[in-house]
């Protein structure tokens, strides 16, 4: 495993799309190691109601990938697509266009990624509550991020995407998910090519920080 300080791990875990190695299998034991770490994340009232679906079967990956391709197609046509944001900004515009291009690439190749990890939650009756859902998803999403950090520490690339949820029911039927299980995120997992991960450009802290009041 690459030796990374905590700060390096947290600041260089990037969304990997074009640089996923689609030809190299990911051993299940490595994914299990990452999941064991993910299970150390906090969950509301220590319920640990998470469930994890790992898809490695080529036919099922291809089927999930086709749903994802259609979701990406609709997303790219929308006004909110990453590549269309900040179009007139000389600094952010080119970055956004690169992001949009990489999203399109993953849309065409999701089904080719060696492993797809779908963190899920058991929800009473399978119906999401109305109103505040922060506590609900706060019991899953930190664990999903922990999984991605553990994967990065082991030389794996991942990406965070929820576009597949446009076809959540269809994917649930494909994978045989029970009625009370809801999907939170789709994480493609593969070894990556190149070692040029670095901090990303972000808004200055003082533009988003509020102390004591807005």
Coordinates of C-alpha atoms in Angstrom, one line a residue:
X1 CA 0.0 0.0 0.0
X2 CA 1.2 3.6 -0.6
X3 CA 2.2 5.3 2.6
X4 CA 0.0 8.3 3.0
X5 CA -0.3 10.7 5.9
X6 CA -3.9 11.3 7.1
X7 CA -3.8 14.7 5.5
X8 CA -2.6 13.3 2.2
X9 CA -5.2 10.6 2.2
X10 CA -8.0 13.1 2.9
X11 CA -6.9 15.7 0.4
X12 CA -5.9 13.4 -2.5
X13 CA -8.8 11.0 -2.6
X14 CA -10.3 12.2 -5.9
X15 CA -13.1 11.0 -8.1
X16 CA -11.4 8.7 -10.6
X17 CA -13.2 8.1 -13.8
X18 CA -11.0 8.1 -16.9
X19 CA -8.0 6.6 -15.1
X20 CA -9.8 3.5 -13.8
X21 CA -8.0 0.4 -14.9
X22 CA -10.8 -1.6 -16.5
X23 CA -8.6 -4.6 -17.3
X24 CA -7.2 -5.5 -13.9
X25 CA -9.5 -7.4 -11.5
X26 CA -9.9 -6.2 -7.9
X27 CA -9.6 -9.1 -5.4
X28 CA -12.6 -9.5 -3.2
X29 CA -10.4 -9.8 -0.1
X30 CA -9.2 -6.2 -0.8
X31 CA -12.8 -5.0 -1.0
X32 CA -13.6 -6.8 2.2
X33 CA -10.6 -5.0 3.9
X34 CA -12.1 -1.7 2.8
X35 CA -15.5 -2.6 4.0
X36 CA -14.2 -3.7 7.4
X37 CA -12.8 -0.2 7.8
X38 CA -16.1 1.3 6.5
X39 CA -18.0 -0.5 9.3
X40 CA -16.1 1.5 11.9
X41 CA -17.9 4.7 10.8
X42 CA -20.5 6.3 13.1
X43 CA -24.2 5.5 12.7
X44 CA -27.3 7.0 14.4
X45 CA -28.0 5.3 17.8
X46 CA -25.4 2.8 16.7
X47 CA -28.1 1.0 14.6
X48 CA -25.6 0.0 11.9
X49 CA -28.5 -0.5 9.5
X50 CA -26.2 -0.4 6.5
X51 CA -26.0 -3.1 3.9
X52 CA -23.4 -3.4 1.2
X53 CA -23.9 -4.8 -2.3
X54 CA -20.7 -5.7 -4.3
X55 CA -21.3 -6.4 -8.0
X56 CA -18.5 -8.3 -9.8
X57 CA -20.5 -10.6 -12.1
X58 CA -19.9 -9.3 -15.7
X59 CA -23.5 -9.6 -16.8
X60 CA -24.9 -7.8 -13.8
X61 CA -22.2 -5.1 -14.0
X62 CA -23.1 -4.6 -17.7
X63 CA -26.8 -4.3 -16.8
X64 CA -26.1 -1.8 -14.0
X65 CA -23.8 0.0 -16.4
X66 CA -26.6 0.3 -19.0
X67 CA -29.0 1.9 -16.5
X68 CA -26.2 4.2 -15.5
X69 CA -25.4 5.1 -19.1
X70 CA -29.0 6.2 -19.7
X71 CA -29.0 8.2 -16.4
X72 CA -25.8 10.0 -17.5
X73 CA -27.2 10.8 -20.9
X74 CA -30.2 12.5 -19.3
X75 CA -27.9 14.3 -16.8
X76 CA -25.6 15.6 -19.5
X77 CA -28.6 17.1 -21.3
X78 CA -29.7 18.9 -18.2
X79 CA -28.9 22.5 -17.3
X80 CA -27.2 21.3 -14.1
X81 CA -24.6 19.1 -15.8
X82 CA -21.1 19.7 -14.4
X83 CA -19.7 20.8 -17.8
X84 CA -22.3 23.6 -18.2
X85 CA -21.6 25.2 -14.8
X86 CA -19.6 28.4 -14.5
X87 CA -19.2 28.4 -18.3
X88 CA -18.1 32.1 -18.4
X89 CA -15.7 31.8 -15.5
X90 CA -12.1 31.7 -16.9
X91 CA -10.8 29.7 -14.0
X92 CA -13.7 27.4 -13.1
X93 CA -15.2 26.9 -16.6
X94 CA -12.4 24.7 -18.0
X95 CA -12.3 22.6 -14.8
X96 CA -16.0 22.0 -15.0
X97 CA -15.8 21.0 -18.7
X98 CA -13.1 18.4 -17.8
X99 CA -15.4 17.1 -15.1
X100 CA -18.3 16.8 -17.5
X101 CA -16.1 15.0 -20.0
X102 CA -15.0 12.5 -17.4
X103 CA -18.6 11.9 -16.3
X104 CA -19.5 11.2 -19.9
X105 CA -16.6 8.7 -20.1
X106 CA -17.7 6.9 -17.0
X107 CA -21.2 6.8 -18.3
X108 CA -20.0 4.7 -21.2
X109 CA -17.8 2.5 -19.1
X110 CA -19.5 1.9 -15.8
X111 CA -20.4 -1.6 -16.8
X112 CA -16.7 -2.4 -17.5
X113 CA -15.5 -1.4 -14.0
X114 CA -14.2 -4.6 -12.2
X115 CA -16.3 -4.0 -9.1
X116 CA -19.3 -1.8 -8.3
X117 CA -20.1 -1.1 -4.6
X118 CA -23.6 0.1 -3.6
X119 CA -23.9 1.1 0.0
X120 CA -27.6 0.7 1.1
X121 CA -29.8 1.3 4.2
X122 CA -32.6 -0.7 5.6
X123 CA -35.6 1.7 5.8
X124 CA -38.8 0.8 7.6
X125 CA -41.3 -0.2 4.9
X126 CA -38.8 0.8 2.3
X127 CA -40.2 4.4 2.3
X128 CA -38.1 7.3 3.1
X129 CA -39.4 9.6 5.8
X130 CA -40.7 13.1 4.9
X131 CA -38.8 16.1 6.1
X132 CA -35.4 15.9 7.6
X133 CA -33.4 12.9 6.3
X134 CA -30.0 14.1 7.5
X135 CA -29.9 11.6 10.4
X136 CA -30.9 8.7 8.1
X137 CA -28.3 9.2 5.4
X138 CA -25.8 10.4 8.0
X139 CA -25.8 6.8 9.2
X140 CA -24.6 5.6 5.8
X141 CA -22.7 8.2 3.8
X142 CA -19.8 8.6 6.3
X143 CA -19.2 4.8 6.0
X144 CA -19.3 5.1 2.2
X145 CA -16.6 7.8 2.3
X146 CA -14.5 5.7 4.7
X147 CA -14.7 2.9 2.2
X148 CA -13.4 5.2 -0.5
X149 CA -10.5 6.4 1.7
X150 CA -9.6 2.8 2.5
X151 CA -9.6 2.0 -1.2
X152 CA -7.4 5.0 -1.9
X153 CA -4.9 3.8 0.7
X154 CA -4.7 0.4 -1.1
X155 CA -4.0 1.9 -4.5
X156 CA -7.6 1.8 -5.8
X157 CA -9.6 4.5 -7.5
X158 CA -13.2 5.3 -6.8
X159 CA -15.8 7.8 -7.7
X160 CA -18.9 9.0 -5.9
X161 CA -22.1 9.0 -8.0
X162 CA -25.8 8.9 -7.3
X163 CA -27.0 9.3 -10.9
X164 CA -28.0 5.6 -10.9
X165 CA -30.8 6.4 -8.5
X166 CA -32.9 7.6 -11.5
X167 CA -33.3 3.8 -12.0
X168 CA -33.2 2.7 -8.4
X169 CA -36.2 0.4 -8.7
X170 CA -34.9 -1.3 -11.8
X171 CA -31.4 -1.8 -10.3
X172 CA -33.0 -3.1 -7.1
X173 CA -35.0 -5.7 -9.1
X174 CA -31.9 -6.6 -11.0
X175 CA -29.9 -7.3 -7.9
X176 CA -32.7 -8.8 -5.9
X177 CA -32.7 -6.1 -3.2
X178 CA -35.5 -6.5 -0.5
X179 CA -38.3 -3.9 -0.5
X180 CA -37.0 -2.3 2.7
X181 CA -33.5 -1.6 1.3
X182 CA -32.7 1.8 -0.3
X183 CA -29.5 2.6 -2.2
X184 CA -27.4 5.5 -1.2
X185 CA -24.6 5.8 -3.7
X186 CA -22.8 3.9 -6.5
X187 CA -19.0 3.5 -6.1
X188 CA -17.0 2.1 -9.1
X189 CA -13.9 0.4 -7.8
X190 CA -10.8 -0.4 -9.8
X191 CA -7.0 0.0 -9.7
X192 CA -6.0 3.2 -11.3
X193 CA -3.4 4.3 -13.8
X194 CA -0.9 7.1 -12.9
X195 CA 0.0 8.5 -9.5
X196 CA -0.6 12.2 -9.9
X197 CA -3.3 12.7 -7.2
X198 CA -3.1 16.1 -5.6
X199 CA -5.3 18.7 -3.8
X200 CA -8.1 20.0 -5.9
X201 CA -8.8 23.7 -6.4
X202 CA -11.5 24.8 -4.0
X203 CA -13.2 28.1 -3.0
X204 CA -11.2 30.0 -0.5
X205 CA -12.2 29.1 3.1
X206 CA -13.1 32.7 4.0
X207 CA -15.8 32.7 1.3
X208 CA -17.7 29.9 2.9
X209 CA -16.8 30.2 6.6
X210 CA -19.3 31.8 9.1
X211 CA -18.3 32.1 12.7
X212 CA -21.0 32.6 15.4
X213 CA -23.5 34.0 12.8
X214 CA -23.9 34.4 9.0

